[in-house]
Short mmCIF file of C-alpha atoms in Angstrom, two decimals:
data_model
loop_
_atom_site.label_atom_id
_atom_site.label_comp_id
_atom_site.label_asym_id
_atom_site.label_seq_id
_atom_site.Cartn_x
_atom_site.Cartn_y
_atom_site.Cartn_z
CA MET A 17 1.66 5.14 -0.42
CA ILE A 18 3.10 7.76 2.26
CA ILE A 19 5.13 5.28 3.98
CA MET A 20 6.83 3.45 0.56
CA ALA A 21 7.92 6.97 -0.19
CA LEU A 22 10.02 7.14 3.11
CA ASP A 23 12.03 4.27 1.88
CA HIS A 24 12.70 5.92 -1.31
CA THR A 25 13.63 9.27 0.11
CA ARG A 26 16.09 7.42 2.14
CA ASP A 27 17.58 5.46 -0.82
CA PHE A 28 18.05 9.36 -2.33
CA PHE A 29 18.97 11.25 0.10
CA HIS A 30 20.79 9.41 3.58
CA TYR A 31 24.24 9.39 3.45
CA ASP A 32 24.49 5.64 4.09
CA ALA A 33 22.07 4.60 1.67
CA PHE A 34 24.31 2.95 -0.68
CA ILE A 35 27.53 1.61 2.14
CA HIS A 36 25.44 -0.63 4.57
CA ASP A 37 22.31 -2.49 4.52
CA PRO A 38 20.09 -0.74 6.87
CA LEU A 39 18.84 -4.22 8.30
CA ASP A 40 22.63 -5.35 8.76
CA LEU A 41 22.38 -5.78 12.61
CA LYS A 42 26.48 -5.32 12.74
CA THR A 43 26.06 -1.53 11.55
CA THR A 44 22.64 -0.29 11.75
CA SER A 45 20.95 1.38 14.66
CA LEU A 46 17.16 1.17 15.76
CA PHE A 47 16.33 4.61 14.07
CA LEU A 48 17.67 3.35 10.60
CA PHE A 49 16.50 -0.21 11.09
CA PHE A 50 12.76 0.45 11.79
CA THR A 51 12.62 3.27 8.60
CA ARG A 52 13.25 0.52 6.69
CA TRP A 53 11.63 -2.28 8.06
CA VAL A 54 8.10 -0.27 8.50
CA THR A 55 8.03 0.09 4.60
CA HIS A 56 8.37 -3.86 4.29
CA PHE A 57 4.27 -3.71 4.80
CA CYS A 58 4.06 -1.84 1.58
CA ALA A 59 4.64 -4.00 -1.49
CA PRO A 60 2.84 -7.03 -0.04
CA ILE A 61 -0.04 -5.17 0.77
CA PHE A 62 -0.08 -3.38 -3.11
CA VAL A 63 -0.10 -7.11 -4.51
CA PHE A 64 -2.59 -8.51 -2.04
CA LEU A 65 -5.28 -5.91 -2.68
CA ALA A 66 -4.19 -5.84 -6.18
CA GLY A 67 -5.68 -9.11 -6.41
CA THR A 68 -8.65 -7.94 -4.35
CA SER A 69 -9.08 -5.04 -6.80
CA ILE A 70 -9.33 -7.66 -9.84
CA TYR A 71 -11.87 -9.82 -8.03
CA LEU A 72 -14.35 -6.68 -7.34
CA GLN A 73 -13.63 -5.48 -10.98
CA GLY A 74 -15.28 -8.58 -11.75
CA ASN A 75 -18.55 -8.04 -10.00
CA LYS A 76 -18.85 -4.96 -12.89
CA LYS A 77 -16.74 -7.20 -16.35
CA THR A 78 -17.51 -10.33 -17.68
CA LYS A 79 -14.66 -12.71 -17.91
CA SER A 80 -13.19 -11.88 -20.94
CA GLU A 81 -13.46 -7.97 -20.51
CA LEU A 82 -11.33 -8.61 -17.22
CA SER A 83 -8.66 -11.02 -18.88
CA LEU A 84 -8.26 -8.60 -21.48
CA PHE A 85 -8.13 -5.88 -19.46
CA LEU A 86 -5.83 -7.35 -16.94
CA PHE A 87 -3.27 -8.47 -20.17
CA LYS A 88 -3.18 -5.10 -21.47
CA ARG A 89 -2.53 -3.38 -17.52
CA GLY A 90 -0.12 -5.97 -17.00
CA LEU A 91 2.19 -5.50 -20.50
CA TRP A 92 1.77 -1.42 -19.46
CA LEU A 93 3.18 -1.59 -16.19
CA ILE A 94 6.02 -3.87 -17.39
CA PHE A 95 6.69 -0.98 -19.99
CA VAL A 96 6.35 1.51 -17.08
CA GLU A 97 8.63 -0.26 -15.05
CA LEU A 98 11.50 -1.08 -17.51
CA ILE A 99 11.43 2.46 -18.82
CA ILE A 100 9.62 5.26 -16.90
CA ILE A 101 10.46 3.90 -13.80
CA THR A 102 13.96 2.52 -14.84
CA TYR A 103 14.63 6.30 -16.07
CA ALA A 104 13.45 7.58 -12.87
CA TRP A 105 15.72 5.96 -10.74
CA THR A 106 18.86 6.36 -13.04
CA PHE A 107 18.22 9.51 -14.94
CA ASP A 108 20.48 7.79 -17.39
CA ALA A 109 18.89 7.79 -21.09
CA PHE A 110 21.26 5.08 -22.32
CA PHE A 111 19.38 2.88 -19.68
CA PRO A 112 22.88 0.86 -18.83
CA VAL A 113 20.71 -0.78 -16.51
CA LEU A 114 16.63 -2.13 -16.32
CA ILE A 115 15.60 -2.36 -13.16
CA MET A 116 12.58 -4.89 -12.43
CA GLN A 117 10.99 -4.23 -8.80
CA VAL A 118 7.61 -4.16 -7.81
CA ILE A 119 5.48 -2.59 -10.47
CA TRP A 120 7.34 -5.10 -12.89
CA ALA A 121 6.16 -7.93 -10.46
CA ILE A 122 2.49 -6.63 -10.36
CA GLY A 123 2.71 -6.39 -14.27
CA ILE A 124 3.59 -10.05 -15.13
CA SER A 125 1.20 -11.27 -12.39
CA MET A 126 -1.56 -9.35 -13.76
CA VAL A 127 -0.90 -11.03 -17.12
CA LEU A 128 -0.87 -14.15 -15.88
CA MET A 129 -4.24 -13.57 -13.87
CA ALA A 130 -5.99 -12.65 -16.84
CA MET A 131 -5.74 -16.36 -17.34
CA LEU A 132 -5.84 -17.66 -14.08
CA ILE A 133 -9.08 -15.91 -13.46
CA HIS A 134 -10.96 -18.29 -15.65
CA LEU A 135 -10.06 -21.02 -12.55
CA PRO A 136 -12.96 -22.25 -10.39
CA TYR A 137 -12.32 -19.94 -7.07
CA SER A 138 -11.24 -23.10 -5.23
CA ILE A 139 -8.41 -23.57 -7.26
CA MET A 140 -7.16 -19.99 -7.27
CA LEU A 141 -7.41 -20.85 -3.73
CA LEU A 142 -5.31 -23.86 -3.07
CA LEU A 143 -2.78 -22.87 -5.89
CA GLY A 144 -2.48 -19.48 -3.99
CA PHE A 145 -1.80 -21.02 -0.63
CA ILE A 146 0.89 -23.85 -2.32
CA VAL A 147 2.73 -20.77 -3.59
CA VAL A 148 2.64 -18.99 -0.90
CA ALA A 149 2.93 -21.33 1.71
CA GLY A 150 5.48 -23.49 -0.37
CA HIS A 151 7.75 -21.78 -2.39
CA ASN A 152 10.53 -21.53 0.27
CA VAL A 153 11.21 -25.27 -0.06
CA LEU A 154 13.46 -24.16 -3.02
CA ASP A 155 15.82 -22.46 -0.32
CA TYR A 156 16.81 -26.19 0.15
CA LEU A 157 16.96 -27.00 -3.43
CA PRO A 158 20.54 -25.97 -4.73
CA ALA A 159 19.98 -26.32 -8.35
CA THR A 160 17.22 -23.29 -7.96
CA HIS A 161 19.67 -21.05 -7.06
CA GLN A 162 21.30 -20.26 -10.28
CA GLY A 163 20.55 -19.00 -13.76
CA PHE A 164 18.47 -16.05 -15.25
CA LEU A 165 15.03 -18.45 -15.30
CA TRP A 166 14.82 -19.39 -11.64
CA ASP A 167 15.99 -15.67 -11.12
CA ILE A 168 13.41 -14.12 -12.75
CA VAL A 169 10.84 -16.40 -11.65
CA ARG A 170 11.36 -17.19 -7.68
CA ASN A 171 15.10 -16.65 -6.57
CA GLY A 172 15.73 -12.70 -7.56
CA ASN A 173 17.35 -10.83 -5.00
CA PHE A 174 19.15 -7.83 -6.56
CA ALA A 175 20.24 -10.35 -9.52
CA PHE A 176 22.21 -8.59 -12.16
CA HIS A 177 22.36 -10.04 -15.58
CA THR A 178 24.10 -9.24 -18.78
CA ILE A 179 22.52 -8.21 -21.95
CA SER A 180 24.65 -6.55 -23.54
CA ALA A 181 28.08 -5.10 -23.38
CA GLN A 182 26.72 -1.68 -22.24
CA HIS A 183 23.14 -3.36 -20.73
CA GLN A 184 22.43 -5.20 -17.54
CA MET A 185 19.72 -6.38 -16.25
CA ALA A 186 18.50 -6.14 -12.26
CA ILE A 187 15.86 -8.56 -11.02
CA ILE A 188 14.95 -7.47 -7.52
CA TYR A 189 11.46 -8.92 -7.36
CA PRO A 190 11.12 -12.45 -9.09
CA PHE A 191 7.36 -12.83 -9.88
CA LEU A 192 6.41 -15.99 -8.74
CA PRO A 193 5.84 -15.49 -4.74
CA TRP A 194 4.15 -12.19 -5.71
CA LEU A 195 1.62 -14.00 -8.07
CA GLY A 196 1.15 -16.19 -5.50
CA LEU A 197 0.04 -13.64 -3.10
CA MET A 198 -1.87 -11.93 -6.00
CA MET A 199 -4.30 -14.86 -6.18
CA LEU A 200 -4.80 -15.10 -2.30
CA GLY A 201 -5.51 -11.47 -2.47
CA PHE A 202 -8.29 -12.22 -5.36
CA CYS A 203 -9.73 -14.67 -3.24
CA PHE A 204 -9.67 -11.98 -0.43
CA GLY A 205 -12.09 -9.97 -2.89
CA LYS A 206 -14.94 -12.45 -1.70
CA ILE A 207 -15.40 -10.90 1.44
CA TYR A 208 -15.51 -7.46 0.42
CA ALA A 209 -18.45 -8.39 -2.52
CA PRO A 210 -21.41 -6.06 -1.99
CA SER A 211 -23.74 -8.91 -0.34
CA PHE A 212 -21.24 -10.22 2.21
CA ASN A 213 -22.43 -8.82 5.87
CA PRO A 214 -20.18 -6.56 7.10
CA LYS A 215 -19.94 -8.06 10.60
CA GLN A 216 -18.65 -11.27 9.38
CA ARG A 217 -16.27 -9.50 7.13
CA LYS A 218 -14.83 -8.06 10.59
CA ASN A 219 -14.79 -11.00 12.47
CA ILE A 220 -12.69 -13.07 9.26
CA LEU A 221 -10.65 -9.97 9.19
CA THR A 222 -9.45 -10.19 13.29
CA TRP A 223 -9.21 -13.64 13.36
CA THR A 224 -7.64 -14.51 10.35
CA GLY A 225 -5.20 -11.28 11.09
CA ALA A 226 -4.42 -12.59 14.43
CA GLY A 227 -3.75 -16.11 13.15
CA LEU A 228 -1.40 -15.11 10.55
CA ILE A 229 0.60 -13.18 13.62
CA LEU A 230 0.55 -15.95 16.10
CA PHE A 231 1.46 -18.49 13.32
CA PHE A 232 4.76 -15.97 12.44
CA VAL A 233 6.15 -16.45 15.66
CA PHE A 234 5.16 -19.61 16.68
CA LEU A 235 7.25 -20.78 13.12
CA ARG A 236 9.80 -18.00 13.26
CA PHE A 237 10.39 -19.08 17.02
CA THR A 238 11.20 -22.67 15.66
CA ASN A 239 13.81 -21.64 13.10
CA LEU A 240 12.62 -24.59 10.89
CA TYR A 241 10.77 -23.25 7.54
CA GLY A 242 9.53 -19.95 6.20
CA ASN A 243 12.67 -17.87 5.67
CA PRO A 244 16.06 -18.75 4.51
CA THR A 245 18.04 -17.27 7.46
CA GLN A 246 17.54 -17.75 10.61
CA TRP A 247 17.08 -15.19 13.89
CA SER A 248 19.46 -15.65 16.42
CA ILE A 249 20.62 -14.09 20.09
CA GLN A 250 22.29 -10.97 20.08
CA ASN A 251 24.18 -8.69 22.36
CA ASN A 252 21.11 -7.06 24.01
CA VAL A 253 17.16 -7.77 23.90
CA PHE A 254 16.41 -5.16 21.43
CA PHE A 255 19.05 -6.16 18.88
CA THR A 256 17.76 -10.11 19.36
CA PHE A 257 14.47 -8.61 18.42
CA LEU A 258 15.16 -7.02 15.15
CA SER A 259 17.05 -10.33 14.20
CA PHE A 260 13.73 -12.30 15.06
CA ILE A 261 11.78 -9.56 12.51
CA ASN A 262 14.55 -9.20 10.13
CA LEU A 263 12.96 -11.46 6.90
CA ASN A 264 13.56 -11.83 3.62
CA LYS A 265 12.13 -9.38 1.14
CA TYR A 266 13.69 -10.52 -2.20
CA PRO A 267 11.91 -13.41 -2.46
CA PRO A 268 9.34 -12.39 -0.03
CA SER A 269 9.18 -15.14 2.51
CA LEU A 270 6.52 -16.96 3.63
CA LEU A 271 7.34 -15.73 7.20
CA TYR A 272 7.54 -11.90 5.58
CA MET A 273 4.05 -12.15 3.91
CA CYS A 274 2.79 -13.32 7.34
CA ILE A 275 3.81 -10.45 9.35
CA THR A 276 2.72 -8.17 7.28
CA ILE A 277 -0.68 -9.04 5.88
CA GLY A 278 -1.56 -10.31 8.85
CA PRO A 279 -1.46 -6.66 10.66
CA ALA A 280 -2.85 -5.09 7.35
CA MET A 281 -6.22 -7.73 8.06
CA LEU A 282 -6.58 -6.15 11.40
CA PHE A 283 -5.85 -2.77 10.49
CA LEU A 284 -8.83 -3.43 8.18
CA SER A 285 -10.80 -4.98 10.42
CA PHE A 286 -10.36 -2.30 13.22
CA PHE A 287 -10.86 0.96 10.96
CA GLU A 288 -12.88 0.02 8.05
CA ASN A 289 -15.68 2.53 9.39
CA THR A 290 -13.22 5.15 10.24
CA HIS A 291 -14.17 8.45 8.62
CA ASN A 292 -12.43 11.75 9.64
CA LYS A 293 -10.42 14.43 8.26
CA ILE A 294 -7.13 12.64 8.37
CA THR A 295 -9.12 9.37 6.44
CA ARG A 296 -10.01 11.81 3.95
CA ILE A 297 -6.56 13.21 3.40
CA ILE A 298 -5.06 9.91 3.38
CA SER A 299 -7.25 8.88 0.84
CA VAL A 300 -6.54 11.25 -1.79
CA TYR A 301 -3.03 9.40 -2.30
CA GLY A 302 -4.60 6.28 -2.07
CA ARG A 303 -6.92 6.94 -4.99
CA VAL A 304 -4.15 7.78 -7.73
CA PRO A 305 -1.43 5.58 -6.34
CA PHE A 306 0.03 5.05 -9.76
CA PHE A 307 0.13 9.06 -10.78
CA TYR A 308 1.54 9.25 -6.91
CA TYR A 309 3.91 6.07 -7.39
CA VAL A 310 5.24 7.31 -10.84
CA LEU A 311 5.42 11.19 -9.60
CA HIS A 312 6.96 10.78 -6.41
CA PHE A 313 10.36 9.35 -7.78
CA TYR A 314 10.98 12.27 -10.24
CA LEU A 315 10.54 14.64 -7.35
CA LEU A 316 12.93 12.89 -5.63
CA HIS A 317 15.76 12.32 -8.29
CA ILE A 318 14.97 15.84 -9.24
CA LEU A 319 15.72 17.24 -5.95
CA CYS A 320 18.47 14.81 -5.51
CA MET A 321 19.88 16.37 -8.66
CA VAL A 322 19.53 20.02 -7.15
CA LEU A 323 21.60 19.12 -3.97
CA PHE A 324 24.36 17.29 -5.80
CA LEU A 325 25.11 20.34 -7.78
CA THR A 326 24.81 22.47 -4.49
CA ARG A 327 27.02 20.55 -2.74
CA GLY A 328 29.90 21.85 -5.48
CA HIS A 329 29.76 19.06 -7.93
CA SER A 330 29.25 19.77 -11.89
CA LEU A 331 27.08 17.96 -14.82
CA SER A 332 30.66 16.92 -16.24
CA GLU A 333 30.90 14.37 -13.28
CA VAL A 334 27.73 12.72 -13.71
CA THR A 335 29.03 9.71 -16.23
CA PRO A 336 28.03 6.22 -16.31
CA ASN A 337 28.48 4.26 -13.04
CA VAL A 338 31.66 6.28 -12.32
CA PHE A 339 30.51 6.37 -8.76
CA GLY A 340 29.92 2.45 -8.53
CA ILE A 341 26.30 2.74 -8.67
CA PRO A 342 24.07 3.17 -11.79
CA PHE A 343 22.52 6.09 -10.68
CA HIS A 344 23.31 9.91 -11.60
CA TYR A 345 23.74 12.37 -8.87
CA LEU A 346 24.24 9.48 -6.11
CA ILE A 347 27.57 9.26 -4.41
CA ALA A 348 27.85 6.49 -1.79
CA GLY A 349 28.90 8.35 1.41
CA GLU A 350 27.19 11.77 0.31
CA GLY A 351 23.89 12.97 1.82
CA TYR A 352 22.30 13.65 4.93
CA PRO A 353 21.29 12.38 8.29
CA LEU A 354 17.97 10.44 9.08
CA THR A 355 16.42 13.69 10.44
CA ILE A 356 16.61 15.48 7.03
CA VAL A 357 15.78 12.42 5.10
CA TYR A 358 12.52 12.57 7.26
CA LEU A 359 12.02 16.33 6.73
CA ILE A 360 12.52 16.05 2.87
CA TRP A 361 10.00 12.88 3.11
CA ILE A 362 7.61 15.02 5.01
CA SER A 363 7.73 17.62 2.47
CA LEU A 364 7.27 15.52 -0.25
CA ILE A 365 4.26 14.18 0.93
CA LEU A 366 2.46 17.51 1.56
CA VAL A 367 3.81 18.83 -2.34
CA LEU A 368 1.98 16.18 -3.77
CA TYR A 369 -1.47 16.56 -1.73
CA PRO A 370 -2.48 19.07 -4.21
CA LEU A 371 -1.57 17.54 -7.32
CA CYS A 372 -2.70 13.91 -6.05
CA LYS A 373 -5.95 15.86 -5.37
CA TRP A 374 -6.68 17.44 -9.08
CA PHE A 375 -5.47 14.02 -10.64
CA SER A 376 -7.88 12.08 -8.79
CA GLU A 377 -10.99 15.09 -9.44
CA LEU A 378 -9.98 15.04 -12.98
CA LYS A 379 -10.75 10.87 -12.97
CA ALA A 380 -13.59 11.39 -10.78
CA ARG A 381 -14.85 14.09 -14.02
CA LYS A 382 -13.86 12.47 -16.93
CA ASN A 383 -14.44 9.08 -18.39
CA TYR A 384 -11.59 8.97 -20.86
CA TRP A 385 -10.45 5.27 -21.44
CA TRP A 386 -6.72 6.10 -20.90
CA LEU A 387 -7.25 7.16 -17.18
CA SER A 388 -7.82 3.60 -16.13
CA TYR A 389 -4.35 3.24 -16.82
CA LEU A 390 -3.19 6.10 -14.62
#
């Protein structure tokens, strides 16, 4: 949750955010590349552990109860993405662009998981594996690279589709690969059942995590499959390494998921029993991820608006798409260096801590049904 906010802070405040891709090896720097690249771990871990959470909830709910909850929760998340999060990005009440990002992908995946949880465990595992390992086959089928349906299911990579003369839909997260990852996360939840041996869990996490990393290195080195773009030799060893780890997130490739979920499993293996002041502080954010996610967008955009005005601009300059991007108070080329971006990010995390702590304690004290949706 903390690392995720870094990338959004860069979007709102870095002067180069809407000019160059931070992963473009022709224009990036090592500092900028890794500022973006490190946040690649966030979305796949969110989705994978969402599947794990679904499995664990199944220990407390009947299949029917869990199915209904997932269906309603998924629809709610889709609404949140299209309305609440889209507005946080754009600050435009006319919604010229409806943005479909990670919350949409989690939401629609939950709606589908409401049906899939009735499948036998082995079938769920097999289907999840087929989707994650096999969806890159579609990279070689030209017929799948066009149209709204394919964009929303699998190919969307900042694909814009016209809804009306004044409205567009931006498909950033096509749901199929994320659904496959959630299905595997669901199956992964079995090792976190209360009756599962902790030592056996540690061994599974260690060997599976290491295996995914080694599999990534081998398959990526071959340039044969698993990512639509190949790596290549660059001007120096550092940028050759960057080319090697520069992977497709939209949609998430097999290799992208391997190199993010593999280290995450190792992290879980090594730090499961670590309890200290730092982990207690970090866990505050993790206990209220949805509250944190929504709030951090609004705080960032409000600060962006304030700084826009302090740079000499006026509200009269804010008109739809006047600056070539659909986000009010953002001008491509205006902004701050990465050092300032990092200071804003750290300040944001500090400001959010007491708010998250308050809301976490509220959820612990109260048992209102609607709190489960926040």
